[in-house]
One Martini backbone bead per residue (centre of mass of N, CA, C, O) as a GRO file, in nm:
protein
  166
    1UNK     BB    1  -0.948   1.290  -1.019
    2UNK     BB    2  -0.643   1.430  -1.020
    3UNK     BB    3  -0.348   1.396  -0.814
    4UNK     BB    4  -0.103   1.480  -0.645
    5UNK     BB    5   0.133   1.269  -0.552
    6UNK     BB    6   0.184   1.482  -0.363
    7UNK     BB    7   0.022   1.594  -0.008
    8UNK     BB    8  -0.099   1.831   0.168
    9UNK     BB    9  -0.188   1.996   0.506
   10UNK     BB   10  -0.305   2.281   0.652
   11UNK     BB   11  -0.438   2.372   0.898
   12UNK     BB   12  -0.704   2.514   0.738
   13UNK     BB   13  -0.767   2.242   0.633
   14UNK     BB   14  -0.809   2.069   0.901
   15UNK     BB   15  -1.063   2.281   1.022
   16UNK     BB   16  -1.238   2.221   0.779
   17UNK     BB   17  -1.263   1.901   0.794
   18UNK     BB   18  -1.350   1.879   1.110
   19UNK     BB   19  -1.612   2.074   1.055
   20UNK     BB   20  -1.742   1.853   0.875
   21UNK     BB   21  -1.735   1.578   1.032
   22UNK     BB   22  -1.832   1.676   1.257
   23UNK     BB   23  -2.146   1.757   1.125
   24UNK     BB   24  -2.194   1.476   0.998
   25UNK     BB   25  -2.212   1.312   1.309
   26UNK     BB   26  -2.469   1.490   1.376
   27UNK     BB   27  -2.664   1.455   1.137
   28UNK     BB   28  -2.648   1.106   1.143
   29UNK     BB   29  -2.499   0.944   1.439
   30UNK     BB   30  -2.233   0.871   1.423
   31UNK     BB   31  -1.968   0.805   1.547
   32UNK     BB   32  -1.707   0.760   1.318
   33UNK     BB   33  -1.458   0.966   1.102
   34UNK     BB   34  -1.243   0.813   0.885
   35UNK     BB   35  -0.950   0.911   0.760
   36UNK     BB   36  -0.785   0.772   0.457
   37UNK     BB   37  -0.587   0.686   0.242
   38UNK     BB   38  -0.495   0.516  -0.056
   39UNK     BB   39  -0.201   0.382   0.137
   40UNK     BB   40  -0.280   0.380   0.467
   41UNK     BB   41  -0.325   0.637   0.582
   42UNK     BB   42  -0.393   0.824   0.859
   43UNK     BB   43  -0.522   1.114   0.860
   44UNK     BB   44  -0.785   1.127   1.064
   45UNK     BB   45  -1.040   1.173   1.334
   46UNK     BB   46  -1.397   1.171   1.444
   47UNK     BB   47  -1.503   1.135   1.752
   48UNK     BB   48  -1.495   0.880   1.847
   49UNK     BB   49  -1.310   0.652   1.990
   50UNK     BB   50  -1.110   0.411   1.895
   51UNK     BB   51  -1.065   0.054   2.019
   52UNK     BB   52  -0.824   0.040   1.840
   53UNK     BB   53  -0.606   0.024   1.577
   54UNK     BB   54  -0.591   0.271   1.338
   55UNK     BB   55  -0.380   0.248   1.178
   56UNK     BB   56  -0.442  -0.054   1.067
   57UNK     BB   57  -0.709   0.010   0.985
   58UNK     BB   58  -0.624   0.172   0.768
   59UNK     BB   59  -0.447  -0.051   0.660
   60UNK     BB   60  -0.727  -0.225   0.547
   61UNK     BB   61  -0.928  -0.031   0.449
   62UNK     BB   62  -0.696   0.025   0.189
   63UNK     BB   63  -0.724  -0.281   0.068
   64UNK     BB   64  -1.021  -0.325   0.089
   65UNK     BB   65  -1.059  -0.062  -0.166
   66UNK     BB   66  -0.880  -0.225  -0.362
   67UNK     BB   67  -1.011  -0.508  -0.379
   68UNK     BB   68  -1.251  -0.404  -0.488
   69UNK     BB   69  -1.162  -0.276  -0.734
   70UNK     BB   70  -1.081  -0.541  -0.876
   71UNK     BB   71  -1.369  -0.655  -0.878
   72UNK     BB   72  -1.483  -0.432  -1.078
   73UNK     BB   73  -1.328  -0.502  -1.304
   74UNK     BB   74  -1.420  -0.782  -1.338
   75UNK     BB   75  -1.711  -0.691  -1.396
   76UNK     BB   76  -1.677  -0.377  -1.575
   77UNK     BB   77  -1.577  -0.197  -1.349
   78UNK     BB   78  -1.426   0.052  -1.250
   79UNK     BB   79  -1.540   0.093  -0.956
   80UNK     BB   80  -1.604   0.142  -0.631
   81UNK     BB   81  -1.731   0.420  -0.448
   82UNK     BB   82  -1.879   0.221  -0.216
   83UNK     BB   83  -1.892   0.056   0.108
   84UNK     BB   84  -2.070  -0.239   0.290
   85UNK     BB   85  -2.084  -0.316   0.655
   86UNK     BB   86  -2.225  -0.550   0.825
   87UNK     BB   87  -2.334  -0.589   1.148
   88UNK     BB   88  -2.442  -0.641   1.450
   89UNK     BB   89  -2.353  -0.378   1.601
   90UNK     BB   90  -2.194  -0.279   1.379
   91UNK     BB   91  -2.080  -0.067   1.098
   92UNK     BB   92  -1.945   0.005   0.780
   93UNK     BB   93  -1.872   0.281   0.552
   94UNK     BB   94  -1.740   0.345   0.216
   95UNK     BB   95  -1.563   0.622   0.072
   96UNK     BB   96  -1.482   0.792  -0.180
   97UNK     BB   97  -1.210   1.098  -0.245
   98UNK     BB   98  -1.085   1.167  -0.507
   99UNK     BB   99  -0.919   0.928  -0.525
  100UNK     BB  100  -0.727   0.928  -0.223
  101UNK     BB  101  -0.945   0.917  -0.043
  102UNK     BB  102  -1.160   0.692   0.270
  103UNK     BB  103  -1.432   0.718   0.403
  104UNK     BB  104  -1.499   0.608   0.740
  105UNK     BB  105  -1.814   0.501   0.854
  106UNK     BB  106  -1.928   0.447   1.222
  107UNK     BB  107  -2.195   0.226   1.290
  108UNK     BB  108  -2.527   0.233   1.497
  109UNK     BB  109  -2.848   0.171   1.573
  110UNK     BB  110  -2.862   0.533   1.585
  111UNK     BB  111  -2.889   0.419   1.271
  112UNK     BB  112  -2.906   0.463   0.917
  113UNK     BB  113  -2.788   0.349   0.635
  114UNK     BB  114  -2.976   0.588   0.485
  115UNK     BB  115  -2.837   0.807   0.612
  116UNK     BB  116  -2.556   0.779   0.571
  117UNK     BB  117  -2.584   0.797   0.249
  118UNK     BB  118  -2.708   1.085   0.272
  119UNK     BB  119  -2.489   1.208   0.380
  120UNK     BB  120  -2.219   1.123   0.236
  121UNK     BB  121  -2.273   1.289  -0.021
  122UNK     BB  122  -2.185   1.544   0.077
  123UNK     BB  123  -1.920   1.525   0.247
  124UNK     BB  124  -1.783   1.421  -0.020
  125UNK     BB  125  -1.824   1.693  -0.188
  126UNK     BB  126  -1.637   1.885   0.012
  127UNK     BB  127  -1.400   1.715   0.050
  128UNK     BB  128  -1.351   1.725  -0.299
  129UNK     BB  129  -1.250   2.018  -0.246
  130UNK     BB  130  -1.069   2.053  -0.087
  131UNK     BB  131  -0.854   1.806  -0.225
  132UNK     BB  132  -0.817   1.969  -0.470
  133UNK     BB  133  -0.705   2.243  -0.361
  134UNK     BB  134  -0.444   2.098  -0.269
  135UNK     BB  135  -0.374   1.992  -0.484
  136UNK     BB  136  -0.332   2.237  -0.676
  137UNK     BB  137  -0.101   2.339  -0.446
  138UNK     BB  138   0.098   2.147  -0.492
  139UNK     BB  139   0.142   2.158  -0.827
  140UNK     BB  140   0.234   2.466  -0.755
  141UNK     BB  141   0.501   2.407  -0.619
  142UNK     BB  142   0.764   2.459  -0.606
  143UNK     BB  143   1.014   2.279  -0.754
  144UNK     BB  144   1.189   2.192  -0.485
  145UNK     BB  145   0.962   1.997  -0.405
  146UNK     BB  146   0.970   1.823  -0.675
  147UNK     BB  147   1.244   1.741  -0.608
  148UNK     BB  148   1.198   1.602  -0.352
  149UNK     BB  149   1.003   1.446  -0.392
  150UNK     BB  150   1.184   1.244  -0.615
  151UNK     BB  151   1.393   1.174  -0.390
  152UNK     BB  152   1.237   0.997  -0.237
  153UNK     BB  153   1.146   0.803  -0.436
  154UNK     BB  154   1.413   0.700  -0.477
  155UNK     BB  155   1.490   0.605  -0.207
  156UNK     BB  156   1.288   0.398  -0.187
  157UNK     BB  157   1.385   0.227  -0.403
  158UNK     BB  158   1.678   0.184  -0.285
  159UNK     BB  159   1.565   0.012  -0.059
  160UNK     BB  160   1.386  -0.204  -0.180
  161UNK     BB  161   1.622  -0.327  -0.343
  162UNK     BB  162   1.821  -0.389  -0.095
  163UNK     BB  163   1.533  -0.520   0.083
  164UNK     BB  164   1.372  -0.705  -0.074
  165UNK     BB  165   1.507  -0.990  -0.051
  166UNK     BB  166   1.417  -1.011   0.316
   0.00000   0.00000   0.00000
């Protein structure tokens, strides 16, 4: 699914996301639901507070679901669009949403990976109607945010020029 370049969310769609999450962590059991930007920027959080730096934590996630991508490339392969990562107490999985966003589910010995697994099928394929609907809505707004979306990257190019080699 191809997203616009830019885009954002209203009160009702982050309502919409949150009761979605919500839903996600009690049918899973796990303890908590980060989405991430595929940049690294940390989008909401749901259930357990992480006791960590979530923002650090979003930038490493969209890093590491990068990372993989290149791996997979390597290999012949499109993309992975999940990942697990299984700890001593701790796991977690990472999906895909929408090629946009990765839904970063935290879990403990009170579920099993095949239940996230199976839980997070559903709440990828809700989330990824969502942010089409976010997208779609993007792509249609006046000419005006598009010229300043465009006004924007262009002045990120001229700090990025300005301050590259520092």
């Amino acid at each position: 699914m191809a997203g616009a370049s830019s885009w954002s969310f209203e009160e009702r769609d982050f309502q919409r996301i949150d009761r979605l999450l919500q839903g996600f962590l009690y049918d899973s059991n796990a303890r908590c639901a980060l989405l991430v930007d595929r940049t690294g920027q940390l989008v909401t959080t749901a259930g357990e507070k992480p006791d960590f730096d979530s923002t650090a934590f979003a930038s490493l996630a969209a890093a590491d679901f990068s990372a993989n991508d290149q791996l997979a490339s390597m290999i012949g392969e499109n993309e992975f669009s999940s990942l697990f990562h299984q700890g001593e107490k701790e796991s977690m999985y990472l999906a895909d949403v929408a090629r946009r966003v990765i839904l970063v589910v935290l879990f403990d010995n009170r579920t099993t990976l095949g239940m996230i697994r199976i839980k997070v099928k559903g709440v990828v394929r809700e989330l990824a109607e969502i942010f089409r609907e976010m997208f779609d809505r993007s792509a249609s707004a006046p000419q005006t945010a598009r010229v300043e979306s465009a006004f924007v990257d262009e002045a990120e190019d001229e700090i990025d020029r300005l301050f590259g080699d520092l």
